[in-house]
């Protein structure tokens, strides 16, 4: 077997509109295509022995053991690898359940698709699953535990921590979108101007001054002490001399900790001797020059969580510990504690397994114990100096037992520091009585407090502490989203996208939009190139100045990684025509239509899919949609539109020279096409269709017809507004048009316009695209032969897997299929082809340049135009 490709989806995609996180592996079974599982001796027995938990996989049989039944009856190895991948992730603490395996047009080559939690883990799983299957086939030993542990480590390294993760999960419940901004804990909630950010449990609304104060433990202590909050006595020290003076003043026991520490790093508690004090000072100074030395307060360790200055939860924290039974050694007792099914690696379970580390060994040494010591019965031994859950500690929820006076004090502390997400550490016998009476004290105020102890306490009620965070970031009535219009289809996407963006901009919105020529924020070009994939979409949605997004969605990005958003308000599908056929397993128009329909499937139920009623495949998309549907048509007698509007539906049609909205049986004429520059007085019929789609997309969002009309009148096709889309230059003796048309459907659309042009000769500069099928390149040549009097064949910079001569021969064959006598000139370099055409243009001729690199072609033609007009330009 051989892996040909692995892709990870992270948004709505060809394989599933609902399951966004998918690995898509292209797998060549090679000779195993002829060996289903029932033909491989002993395969099922070895598979069952290595991964017995696969018994739970029901597969198509629908019962436990169903997958094993399929293996026994005989199934292909791609299907087996799909199930191995799902189970391997489950064994590593990432429970996933969606998978499918589909044939491709190439014999023995399959798409193996399965869900993942973390992309890096998904890719590792894909590779490991193939190795596992091969080992079972070959009857060789395989260390499954090594893969499981590696996946656990990848999971812990890649995933959001439990605190950040809980906030994101709460956001998802409320249908608030999120974007992970780095591989750590920086996350954007919401889109555009309505975004908020969190990093761990610090929010973009959190005061930076408050965070600085909380990190400076001495300043925090001074502020609290000045506000009559009970805090331990102590001072900042820098050396052993300061340490001795402080101990002489406050006495033992003491605590040492770094001034700017957190999560218990560098802290040493319950110090009772000078030697331990010196060691504690050294441990703290690892994290900074200044060290806090203060009185050790006896009692129990409590954490109180305050969010948006309101008390939310409280927990009693206990360090990792074992209790002796007079029989087992300390190491054995740790192993027994770790065998608790609630304990796991990292944050995968409620509790973290206890690890023996330097802190543990230090504690044991002070007690003159070793790991082989048998602990006396009933003796509790703390194995860590702090009560952090991440080091194996436990937490008990005590939220319901906190005295009102203590609640008031904690809410007041949050206000004093100015911290809207605040963890307050208190040492006291309990919190059911005021700590001013019980002799307790506030030890620390923490920015970015951990939520895990409250979300999954060892004992007591779990508390959804992420909920008040989202309530704070998005109070009732506020929105996390901005309007999103998605535009898909084979041809016309970019023009339609630009026109919608223009309409929206005219109404005062700050628009971000993506196209095949770049990403624009408020008409400023931010990124150049083909920017129609998910990365470009996220670029717009991340921008804090944008309050409206119009996103072109091309097939390449959808197949490569899915969409860059999960839902949109309006989706336009312009048409489905042959283009890129055979690439990515898309070898039929029906499959291509499924790709183009992905955007429409993401429309909110309250939103609209705007579909081309003249295109059978686009029209058929309505059957699978759960949103509203509106149609556009170049025919005023389209029966599909008529039936839809008879039921009260919305449509846009081209009738009697007008762009007209149909609202039920009512007609609303928006504007004459002769007054819409983009249509070239109605001669560019394909642009009339684009205008209809854009008009309808604007209308379904309740834009006024007079505003739409004005925007249509002011959208003038030009190299600036519509680069590479029917950019016409009129010279004294001839005219030139530059267009991006790169497939037969697009070229034929231009051909309809050219028929209306009064020209003595029409010349086409065209090129075949190397990664297209033979028949597609031939078809393009045939279309060119029907349109142009003379043809110049050029070559793209990227030949995409073919030789120059192959492409030229196929283009020539197509041209000769239509007219064996057609004049053909071959000039491989695009710039030289343009020079030749313009320098040899006859009077009243019309030259059409279908360009590979539109900006370069535009600059070259502009240079000729400036020279003719006598304008001096720098070369």
PDB file of N, CA, C and O in Angstrom, residues 13 171 265 290 444 525 567 613 664 720 751:
ATOM      1  N   UNK A  13     -17.235  20.822   3.930  1.00  0.00           N
ATOM      2  CA  UNK A  13     -16.423  20.274   2.848  1.00  0.00           C
ATOM      3  C   UNK A  13     -17.224  19.342   1.966  1.00  0.00           C
ATOM      4  O   UNK A  13     -18.406  19.085   2.206  1.00  0.00           O
ATOM      5  N   UNK A 171     -18.936  28.704  23.630  1.00  0.00           N
ATOM      6  CA  UNK A 171     -19.199  29.557  22.470  1.00  0.00           C
ATOM      7  C   UNK A 171     -19.855  28.755  21.355  1.00  0.00           C
ATOM      8  O   UNK A 171     -20.826  29.214  20.731  1.00  0.00           O
ATOM      9  N   UNK A 265       4.701  27.845  40.573  1.00  0.00           N
ATOM     10  CA  UNK A 265       6.088  27.685  40.140  1.00  0.00           C
ATOM     11  C   UNK A 265       7.040  28.418  41.097  1.00  0.00           C
ATOM     12  O   UNK A 265       6.841  29.589  41.386  1.00  0.00           O
ATOM     13  N   UNK A 290      13.407  39.089  42.533  1.00  0.00           N
ATOM     14  CA  UNK A 290      12.652  39.439  43.739  1.00  0.00           C
ATOM     15  C   UNK A 290      11.821  38.245  44.214  1.00  0.00           C
ATOM     16  O   UNK A 290      11.188  37.552  43.423  1.00  0.00           O
ATOM     17  N   UNK A 444      -3.147  34.956  47.365  1.00  0.00           N
ATOM     18  CA  UNK A 444      -2.832  35.476  46.042  1.00  0.00           C
ATOM     19  C   UNK A 444      -4.105  35.843  45.300  1.00  0.00           C
ATOM     20  O   UNK A 444      -5.185  35.321  45.588  1.00  0.00           O
ATOM     21  N   UNK A 525      -6.091  46.460  -1.389  1.00  0.00           N
ATOM     22  CA  UNK A 525      -5.558  45.125  -1.650  1.00  0.00           C
ATOM     23  C   UNK A 525      -4.594  44.727  -0.535  1.00  0.00           C
ATOM     24  O   UNK A 525      -3.581  45.380  -0.312  1.00  0.00           O
ATOM     25  N   UNK A 567     -20.861  28.904   8.729  1.00  0.00           N
ATOM     26  CA  UNK A 567     -22.205  29.316   8.302  1.00  0.00           C
ATOM     27  C   UNK A 567     -22.122  30.653   7.587  1.00  0.00           C
ATOM     28  O   UNK A 567     -21.224  31.457   7.847  1.00  0.00           O
ATOM     29  N   UNK A 613     -31.501  29.366 -11.924  1.00  0.00           N
ATOM     30  CA  UNK A 613     -32.601  28.492 -12.349  1.00  0.00           C
ATOM     31  C   UNK A 613     -32.427  28.021 -13.784  1.00  0.00           C
ATOM     32  O   UNK A 613     -33.149  27.122 -14.234  1.00  0.00           O
ATOM     33  N   UNK A 664     -43.215  37.009  -5.249  1.00  0.00           N
ATOM     34  CA  UNK A 664     -44.518  36.401  -5.487  1.00  0.00           C
ATOM     35  C   UNK A 664     -44.947  36.745  -6.905  1.00  0.00           C
ATOM     36  O   UNK A 664     -44.215  36.530  -7.875  1.00  0.00           O
ATOM     37  N   UNK A 720      -9.250  48.461 -12.561  1.00  0.00           N
ATOM     38  CA  UNK A 720      -9.181  48.685 -11.118  1.00  0.00           C
ATOM     39  C   UNK A 720     -10.280  47.929 -10.377  1.00  0.00           C
ATOM     40  O   UNK A 720     -10.032  47.275  -9.370  1.00  0.00           O
ATOM     41  N   UNK A 751     -17.646  34.671 -26.211  1.00  0.00           N
ATOM     42  CA  UNK A 751     -17.981  34.583 -27.640  1.00  0.00           C
ATOM     43  C   UNK A 751     -19.311  35.224 -27.975  1.00  0.00           C
ATOM     44  O   UNK A 751     -19.474  35.863 -29.027  1.00  0.00           O
TER      45      UNK A 751
END
